[in-house]
N, CA and C of each residue as an Amber inpcrd file, in Angstrom:
protein
   411
   8.7200000  -7.4760000  -5.2440000   7.7380000  -7.9490000  -4.5220000
   6.8490000  -9.1510000  -5.1050000   6.8590000 -10.0280000  -4.4310000
   6.1570000 -11.2590000  -4.9710000   4.7470000 -10.9270000  -4.9020000
   3.9960000 -11.5080000  -6.0740000   2.4790000 -11.3980000  -6.1670000
   1.8790000 -12.6610000  -6.5400000   0.6350000 -12.5310000  -6.4510000
  -0.3330000 -13.6310000  -6.9020000  -1.8650000 -13.1360000  -7.3640000
  -2.3520000 -13.9950000  -7.8760000  -3.5240000 -13.6070000  -8.4620000
  -4.8910000 -14.1080000  -7.6240000  -5.7410000 -13.1020000  -7.6710000
  -7.1670000 -13.4420000  -6.6430000  -7.9770000 -14.3590000  -7.6260000
  -8.2850000 -15.3430000  -6.9620000  -9.1250000 -16.4330000  -7.8490000
 -10.5080000 -15.9340000  -8.2360000 -11.2640000 -14.9840000  -7.2970000
 -12.0760000 -14.3570000  -7.5150000 -12.3160000 -13.3200000  -8.7800000
 -11.2190000 -12.3270000  -8.7900000 -11.4470000 -11.1440000  -9.6790000
 -10.2500000 -11.1780000 -10.5880000  -8.9440000 -11.7510000 -10.5020000
  -7.9710000 -11.7000000 -11.2530000  -6.8730000 -10.9550000 -10.8820000
  -7.0840000 -10.0370000 -10.0190000  -6.1250000  -9.1420000  -9.7450000
  -4.7800000  -9.2830000  -9.1450000  -3.8990000  -8.7310000  -9.3140000
  -2.8580000  -9.0170000  -8.6760000  -2.5580000  -8.4290000  -7.2000000
  -2.0650000  -9.4500000  -6.4060000  -2.1240000  -8.8640000  -4.8880000
  -0.8880000  -9.6820000  -4.4230000  -0.5300000  -8.3840000  -3.3870000
   1.1130000  -9.0340000  -2.5110000   1.0100000 -10.0770000  -2.3090000
   1.9240000 -10.9790000  -2.1070000   1.6950000 -12.2580000  -1.3610000
   1.3110000 -12.4320000   0.0300000   1.7650000 -11.3430000   0.9010000
   1.5930000 -11.3390000   2.1620000   0.3470000 -10.5800000   2.4920000
  -0.8320000 -10.2930000   1.6690000  -1.9450000  -9.5810000   1.6730000
  -2.8770000 -10.7700000   2.2590000  -3.9060000 -10.6930000   3.2330000
  -4.7670000 -11.6600000   3.7120000  -6.0790000 -11.3400000   2.7560000
  -6.4920000 -10.3120000   2.0900000  -7.6620000  -9.7010000   1.1760000
  -7.4440000  -9.2070000  -0.0160000  -8.1960000  -9.4970000  -0.6760000
  -7.9500000  -8.7550000  -2.2690000  -8.4670000  -7.5710000  -1.9930000
  -7.6520000  -6.2400000  -2.1700000  -8.0230000  -5.2430000  -2.1190000
  -9.2780000  -4.6210000  -3.2210000  -9.0090000  -5.3470000  -4.1060000
  -9.9680000  -5.0100000  -5.3150000 -11.4400000  -5.5650000  -5.0280000
 -11.5540000  -6.8020000  -4.5620000 -12.8680000  -7.6900000  -4.5740000
 -13.2570000  -7.9980000  -3.1560000 -12.3040000  -7.8090000  -1.9610000
 -12.4720000  -8.1590000  -0.7190000 -12.4620000  -9.6940000  -0.4040000
 -11.8760000 -10.8090000  -1.3930000 -11.9770000 -12.1760000  -0.8830000
 -10.5510000 -12.0940000   0.0770000 -10.9900000 -13.2150000   1.0090000
 -10.2290000 -13.5820000   1.9360000  -9.1210000 -14.6220000   1.3090000
  -7.9790000 -14.7610000   1.8130000  -6.8740000 -15.7860000   1.3890000
  -6.3860000 -16.6520000   2.5380000  -6.3450000 -17.6750000   2.4630000
  -6.0100000 -18.6100000   3.1540000  -4.4300000 -18.3410000   3.7760000
  -4.0750000 -18.0440000   4.7540000  -2.7120000 -17.7250000   5.1100000
  -1.9890000 -18.8410000   6.1880000  -2.7680000 -19.6000000   6.6510000
  -2.4960000 -20.7110000   7.5360000  -1.8150000 -21.9880000   6.9760000
  -0.6750000 -22.3680000   7.4900000  -0.3680000 -23.5830000   7.0180000
  -1.0190000 -24.8400000   6.7570000  -1.1750000 -25.7190000   5.5250000
  -1.9170000 -26.8650000   5.5520000  -1.3110000 -28.1140000   5.4970000
  -2.0360000 -29.0820000   5.8080000  -1.1260000 -30.5620000   6.0920000
  -0.8950000 -30.9200000   4.9460000   0.2640000 -31.5270000   4.6220000
   0.7450000 -32.1800000   3.4790000  -0.3510000 -33.6860000   3.0100000
  -0.7790000 -33.9190000   2.3250000  -1.7130000 -34.8680000   1.8720000
  -0.8160000 -36.1350000   2.2000000   0.0970000 -36.1340000   1.6800000
   1.2660000 -37.6070000   1.7190000   1.8430000 -37.4390000   3.2050000
   2.5710000 -36.9840000   3.4350000   3.2780000 -36.8270000   4.8640000
   2.7580000 -36.1850000   6.0270000   1.9170000 -35.5060000   5.6930000
   1.4330000 -34.5820000   7.2220000   2.1110000 -33.4590000   7.6990000
   3.0610000 -32.9780000   6.6360000   3.9820000 -31.8920000   7.1970000
   2.9440000 -30.6410000   6.8460000   3.6490000 -29.4860000   7.7220000
   2.8430000 -28.3630000   7.5510000   3.3350000 -27.6620000   6.1910000
   2.3450000 -27.4000000   5.0220000   2.9680000 -26.5760000   3.9700000
   2.5650000 -25.1960000   4.0400000   3.6740000 -24.3130000   3.9980000
   3.1450000 -22.9390000   4.4820000   2.3200000 -22.2080000   3.1430000
   1.3520000 -21.4120000   3.3750000   0.5980000 -20.6580000   2.5610000
   1.2000000 -20.2710000   1.1890000   2.2740000 -19.8630000   1.3120000
   2.7410000 -19.3500000   0.0750000   3.5560000 -20.5490000  -0.6470000
   3.7260000 -21.5420000  -0.4010000   4.5750000 -22.7100000  -1.0800000
   3.5410000 -23.5790000  -1.9400000   4.2440000 -23.7880000  -3.0500000
   3.7640000 -24.7760000  -4.1000000   3.8850000 -26.4220000  -3.7050000
   4.8100000 -26.8300000  -2.9730000   5.1890000 -28.0680000  -2.9370000
   5.2950000 -28.0390000  -1.3260000   5.2480000 -29.3960000  -0.7780000
   5.5290000 -29.8460000   0.7120000   7.0800000 -29.8060000   0.9130000
   7.5420000 -28.9170000   1.9060000   9.1330000 -28.7460000   2.1510000
   9.6630000 -30.1150000   2.4000000   8.9150000 -31.0340000   3.0680000
   9.1900000 -32.4250000   3.3170000   9.5330000 -33.6730000   2.4750000
   8.1950000 -33.6430000   1.5930000   8.3890000 -34.6480000   0.6880000
   8.2640000 -34.4740000  -0.7930000   8.0240000 -33.0590000  -1.1230000
   8.1370000 -32.4830000  -2.4020000   6.7650000 -32.6790000  -3.1000000
   5.4550000 -33.0700000  -1.9160000   4.3310000 -33.4230000  -2.6860000
   3.6870000 -32.1080000  -3.2590000   2.9590000 -32.1140000  -4.2650000
   2.5150000 -30.6640000  -5.0040000   1.4760000 -30.1520000  -3.7470000
   1.4580000 -29.0720000  -3.4460000   0.5000000 -28.8130000  -2.1680000
  -1.0510000 -28.5190000  -3.1450000  -1.8940000 -29.0000000  -1.8460000
  -3.4290000 -28.7490000  -2.7590000  -3.6440000 -27.4700000  -3.1510000
  -4.6240000 -27.1260000  -4.1360000  -4.8400000 -25.6640000  -4.3650000
  -5.5890000 -25.1690000  -3.3440000  -5.3330000 -23.8610000  -2.9740000
  -6.0600000 -22.9880000  -2.0480000  -6.9470000 -22.2640000  -2.8850000
  -8.2660000 -22.1680000  -2.5600000  -9.1620000 -21.6660000  -3.6350000
  -9.2180000 -20.4140000  -3.7930000  -8.3300000 -19.1390000  -3.1710000
  -8.6650000 -18.0520000  -3.5990000  -7.4770000 -17.4850000  -4.2630000
  -6.3260000 -18.5850000  -4.3370000  -5.1890000 -18.3520000  -5.0970000
  -5.0430000 -19.2280000  -6.4030000  -4.7890000 -18.2380000  -7.6590000
  -4.5160000 -19.0250000  -9.2180000  -3.4870000 -18.6860000  -9.5930000
  -2.7140000 -19.1880000 -10.5770000  -1.7000000 -18.4580000 -11.4780000
  -2.4210000 -18.1080000 -12.6260000  -2.2210000 -17.2750000 -13.6310000
  -2.8110000 -16.6270000 -14.6700000  -1.8630000 -15.8490000 -15.4430000
  -1.9230000 -16.0600000 -16.5170000  -1.1340000 -14.8560000 -17.4390000
  -1.7840000 -13.7490000 -17.4450000  -0.8320000 -12.3160000 -18.1840000
  -1.6320000 -11.3030000 -18.1110000  -2.9030000 -10.9350000 -18.9720000
  -2.6110000 -11.9060000 -20.2230000  -3.6350000 -12.1730000 -21.2150000
  -4.9490000 -12.6200000 -20.8620000  -4.8680000 -13.4750000 -19.5710000
  -6.0620000 -14.2760000 -18.9580000  -6.6210000 -12.9030000 -18.3420000
  -5.8820000 -12.4590000 -17.4120000  -6.5480000 -11.2590000 -16.6260000
  -7.1440000 -10.1150000 -17.4180000  -6.2820000  -9.7490000 -18.6520000
  -6.7820000  -9.0440000 -19.5790000  -8.2850000  -9.0090000 -20.0630000
  -8.2200000 -10.4100000 -20.6270000  -9.5280000 -11.1040000 -21.0380000
 -10.5970000 -10.9680000 -20.1180000 -10.3590000 -11.7840000 -18.9790000
 -11.2700000 -11.5910000 -17.7900000 -11.8950000 -10.3300000 -17.5790000
 -10.8630000  -9.2450000 -17.3860000 -11.1780000  -7.8240000 -16.9520000
 -12.4470000  -7.1750000 -18.4510000 -11.8860000  -7.6810000 -19.7220000
 -12.9300000  -7.1200000 -20.8230000 -14.3190000  -8.0110000 -20.5790000
 -14.4630000  -9.2660000 -20.2160000 -15.5060000 -10.0980000 -19.8350000
 -16.4980000  -9.2280000 -18.7150000 -15.6770000  -8.6310000 -17.7040000
 -16.1890000  -8.0390000 -16.4230000 -16.6920000  -6.5250000 -16.9070000
 -16.1560000  -6.1030000 -17.6700000 -16.3210000  -4.8680000 -18.1130000
 -17.9860000  -4.8090000 -18.5280000 -18.3230000  -5.6310000 -19.3820000
 -19.6640000  -5.6680000 -19.7930000 -20.9890000  -5.6670000 -18.7530000
 -20.4230000  -5.8910000 -17.7280000 -21.2990000  -5.7150000 -16.4500000
 -21.3490000  -4.2470000 -15.5660000 -20.2520000  -3.7930000 -15.9450000
 -20.1300000  -2.6000000 -15.4480000 -20.8920000  -1.6970000 -15.6290000
 -21.5190000  -1.1470000 -16.8010000 -22.4930000  -0.2370000 -17.2620000
 -23.8130000  -0.5200000 -16.2540000 -24.0660000  -1.8850000 -16.6930000
 -25.3610000  -2.2780000 -15.5030000 -25.2420000  -2.1010000 -13.9970000
 -23.9330000  -2.1630000 -13.4240000 -23.5210000  -1.9530000 -12.1500000
 -23.7380000  -0.1770000 -11.9840000 -23.4140000   0.4550000 -12.9690000
 -23.5000000   2.0250000 -12.5640000 -25.1360000   2.4910000 -12.7720000
 -25.7640000   1.5970000 -13.4100000 -27.0470000   2.0900000 -13.3120000
 -27.8020000   1.6730000 -11.9610000 -27.2140000   0.7430000 -11.2660000
 -27.4010000   0.5670000 -10.0690000 -27.0960000   1.3920000  -8.7800000
 -25.7360000   1.4420000  -9.0610000 -24.9330000   1.8620000  -8.1790000
 -24.4720000   3.3980000  -8.1660000 -24.6380000   4.2860000  -9.3530000
 -24.1320000   5.3020000  -9.7540000 -23.2440000   5.5270000 -10.2950000
 -22.8350000   6.3320000 -11.0530000 -21.5860000   6.4160000 -11.9310000
 -20.2740000   6.0800000 -11.2670000 -19.9440000   6.6280000 -10.1030000
 -18.6270000   6.6790000  -9.6190000 -18.7710000   5.6860000  -8.3030000
 -18.9240000   4.4590000  -8.3700000 -19.1200000   3.4140000  -7.1610000
 -17.6990000   3.0990000  -7.1930000 -17.7270000   2.8150000  -6.0350000
 -16.1380000   2.1160000  -5.4470000 -16.1140000   0.7620000  -5.9440000
 -14.9510000   0.3200000  -6.3810000 -14.5450000  -1.0500000  -6.9150000
 -15.1290000  -2.0840000  -6.0350000 -15.0160000  -1.8920000  -4.8910000
 -15.4860000  -2.9390000  -3.9180000 -16.9840000  -3.1870000  -3.8160000
 -17.7240000  -2.0580000  -4.1260000 -19.2560000  -2.3830000  -4.2340000
 -19.4440000  -2.7630000  -5.3830000 -18.8240000  -2.6220000  -6.7200000
 -19.0540000  -3.3470000  -7.8160000 -18.9410000  -4.8200000  -7.5320000
 -17.7980000  -5.4100000  -7.0350000 -17.7190000  -6.6820000  -6.7640000
 -18.8370000  -7.4020000  -5.8310000 -19.0780000  -6.4320000  -4.7720000
 -20.5770000  -6.9040000  -3.8460000 -21.5870000  -7.1080000  -4.5300000
 -21.6180000  -6.1480000  -5.6050000 -23.1210000  -6.2440000  -6.5380000
 -22.7940000  -7.4240000  -7.3450000 -21.8300000  -7.2880000  -8.3190000
 -21.6810000  -8.4130000  -9.2000000 -21.9770000  -9.8210000  -8.8740000
 -21.2500000 -10.0360000  -7.4320000 -21.3320000 -11.1310000  -6.8490000
 -22.6850000 -11.6280000  -6.7610000 -23.7070000 -10.8980000  -6.6070000
 -25.2670000 -11.3170000  -6.0520000 -25.9380000 -11.3910000  -7.7830000
 -25.2070000 -11.2860000  -8.6760000 -25.9810000 -11.0800000 -10.0400000
 -25.9670000 -12.8300000 -10.5000000 -26.9330000 -13.2890000 -11.4370000
 -26.9490000 -14.8560000 -11.8720000 -25.7850000 -14.6890000 -12.7830000
 -25.2470000 -13.7180000 -13.3820000 -24.3880000 -13.6660000 -14.4720000
 -22.9480000 -13.6770000 -13.9170000 -22.9530000 -13.6330000 -12.8780000
 -21.4460000 -13.7630000 -12.0650000 -20.5880000 -15.0840000 -12.2880000
 -19.2480000 -14.7270000 -12.8550000 -18.6620000 -15.8990000 -12.9100000
 -17.1920000 -15.2310000 -12.0900000 -16.7230000 -15.9500000 -11.2090000
 -15.2570000 -16.0080000 -10.5550000 -14.1840000 -16.1010000 -11.7060000
 -13.1300000 -15.2570000 -11.3830000 -12.2120000 -15.5570000 -12.5680000
 -11.6300000 -16.8330000 -12.7330000 -11.7850000 -17.9840000 -11.4360000
 -11.5810000 -19.2990000 -11.8290000 -12.6900000 -19.6420000 -12.5770000
 -13.9870000 -19.4830000 -12.1220000 -15.0490000 -20.1800000 -12.9530000
 -14.8160000 -19.9190000 -14.2230000 -14.7050000 -18.6200000 -14.5370000
 -14.5330000 -18.1190000 -16.0650000 -13.4810000 -18.7230000 -16.7970000
 -12.3400000 -18.9020000 -15.9990000 -11.4140000 -19.5240000 -16.8430000
 -11.7770000 -21.0210000 -17.1280000 -12.1040000 -21.7150000 -16.2000000
 -12.6310000 -22.9240000 -16.5690000 -13.4410000 -23.2540000 -17.6650000
 -14.5920000 -22.4620000 -17.8530000 -15.5280000 -21.9660000 -18.9980000
 -14.6030000 -22.0610000 -20.1760000 -13.7900000 -20.8130000 -20.1720000
 -12.9180000 -20.6350000 -21.2030000 -12.2070000 -21.8130000 -21.7300000
 -11.7970000 -22.5080000 -21.0190000 -10.5970000 -23.7270000 -21.1830000
 -11.6450000 -24.8890000 -22.1890000 -12.8260000 -24.8320000 -21.4900000
 -13.9290000 -26.1280000 -21.8760000 -14.2770000 -25.4060000 -23.3870000
 -14.7310000 -24.3030000 -23.5660000 -15.1520000 -23.5760000 -24.8370000
 -14.3430000 -23.8110000 -25.8220000 -12.8080000 -23.4390000 -25.4700000
 -11.6680000 -23.7050000 -26.7180000 -11.0940000 -24.9680000 -26.8490000
 -11.7370000 -26.1840000 -25.8080000 -11.2070000 -27.3960000 -25.9930000
 -12.6200000 -28.1490000 -26.1340000 -13.4640000 -28.2650000 -27.0420000
 -14.5550000 -28.8160000 -26.8020000 -14.4480000 -30.2310000 -26.8930000
 -15.3760000 -31.0320000 -26.5250000 -15.2360000 -32.6960000 -26.5280000
 -15.8330000 -32.8900000 -27.8100000 -15.2680000 -33.6560000 -28.8210000
 -16.0070000 -33.9560000 -29.5500000 -17.1360000 -35.1420000 -29.8080000
 -18.0820000 -35.1390000 -30.4420000 -18.8980000 -36.4070000 -30.1730000
 -18.3790000 -37.2980000 -30.8310000 -18.8540000 -38.6250000 -29.9080000
 -18.1800000 -39.9240000 -30.6160000 -18.6990000 -40.0690000 -32.2290000
 -17.5170000 -40.7340000 -32.8430000 -17.8520000 -41.0330000 -34.2070000
 -18.4800000 -42.3860000 -34.5320000 -19.6000000 -42.4180000 -35.0200000
 -20.1670000 -43.4530000 -35.1560000 -19.2480000 -44.2730000 -36.4440000
 -19.0560000 -45.3030000 -36.4930000 -18.3180000 -46.1850000 -37.6910000
 -19.4980000 -46.2080000 -38.7740000 -18.8250000 -46.0880000 -40.1460000
 -19.8450000 -45.9710000 -41.2910000 -20.0910000 -47.2880000 -41.2000000
 -21.1200000 -47.8090000 -41.8190000 -21.8610000 -49.3400000 -41.8340000
 -20.7730000 -49.8830000 -43.1120000 -20.4000000 -51.0130000 -43.0410000
 -20.0980000 -51.5940000 -44.2270000 -21.0080000 -52.0930000 -45.2040000
 -20.6110000 -52.4450000 -46.4320000 -21.6280000 -52.7700000 -47.4400000
 -22.2510000 -54.1470000 -46.8680000 -21.4600000 -54.7960000 -46.1760000
 -22.3590000 -56.2130000 -45.6180000 -23.0490000 -55.9060000 -44.7310000
 -23.2400000 -54.8330000 -43.7960000 -24.1520000 -54.3220000 -43.1070000
 -25.2160000 -53.8480000 -43.5540000 -25.0550000 -53.4930000 -45.0210000
 -26.3450000 -52.7290000 -45.4490000 -27.0570000 -53.6600000 -46.2830000
 -26.6720000 -54.8130000 -46.4980000 -27.5110000 -55.6180000 -47.3460000
 -27.8170000 -56.9280000 -46.6090000
């Protein structure tokens, strides 16, 4: 069956689900209007069925590689010990996500991914040209 990634926690979720079973994020399931022609774009479509315009991103659905999901899970794991201290050792997964979303250190999967992309592709500072000999004298 078809799956998609939750934009909050990175979990794989069955395409028909309305909420993420892991973190409780609600997914948009209604069609949205095409920004170009106004036709209805189904919730699970990536392009408009009428004019082939790319569908606008829906906030809770993202595409991610298995490696990205594993890296995010590793990032999240650092906060699980702190959660256990407050929630107890055998906390339910949904309680962890509710707790972590309240922490200042919280990054959704989407925000974490943007941060990772930015950090892996830093913008180089502008390079000042070296002064020529004529400018020095």
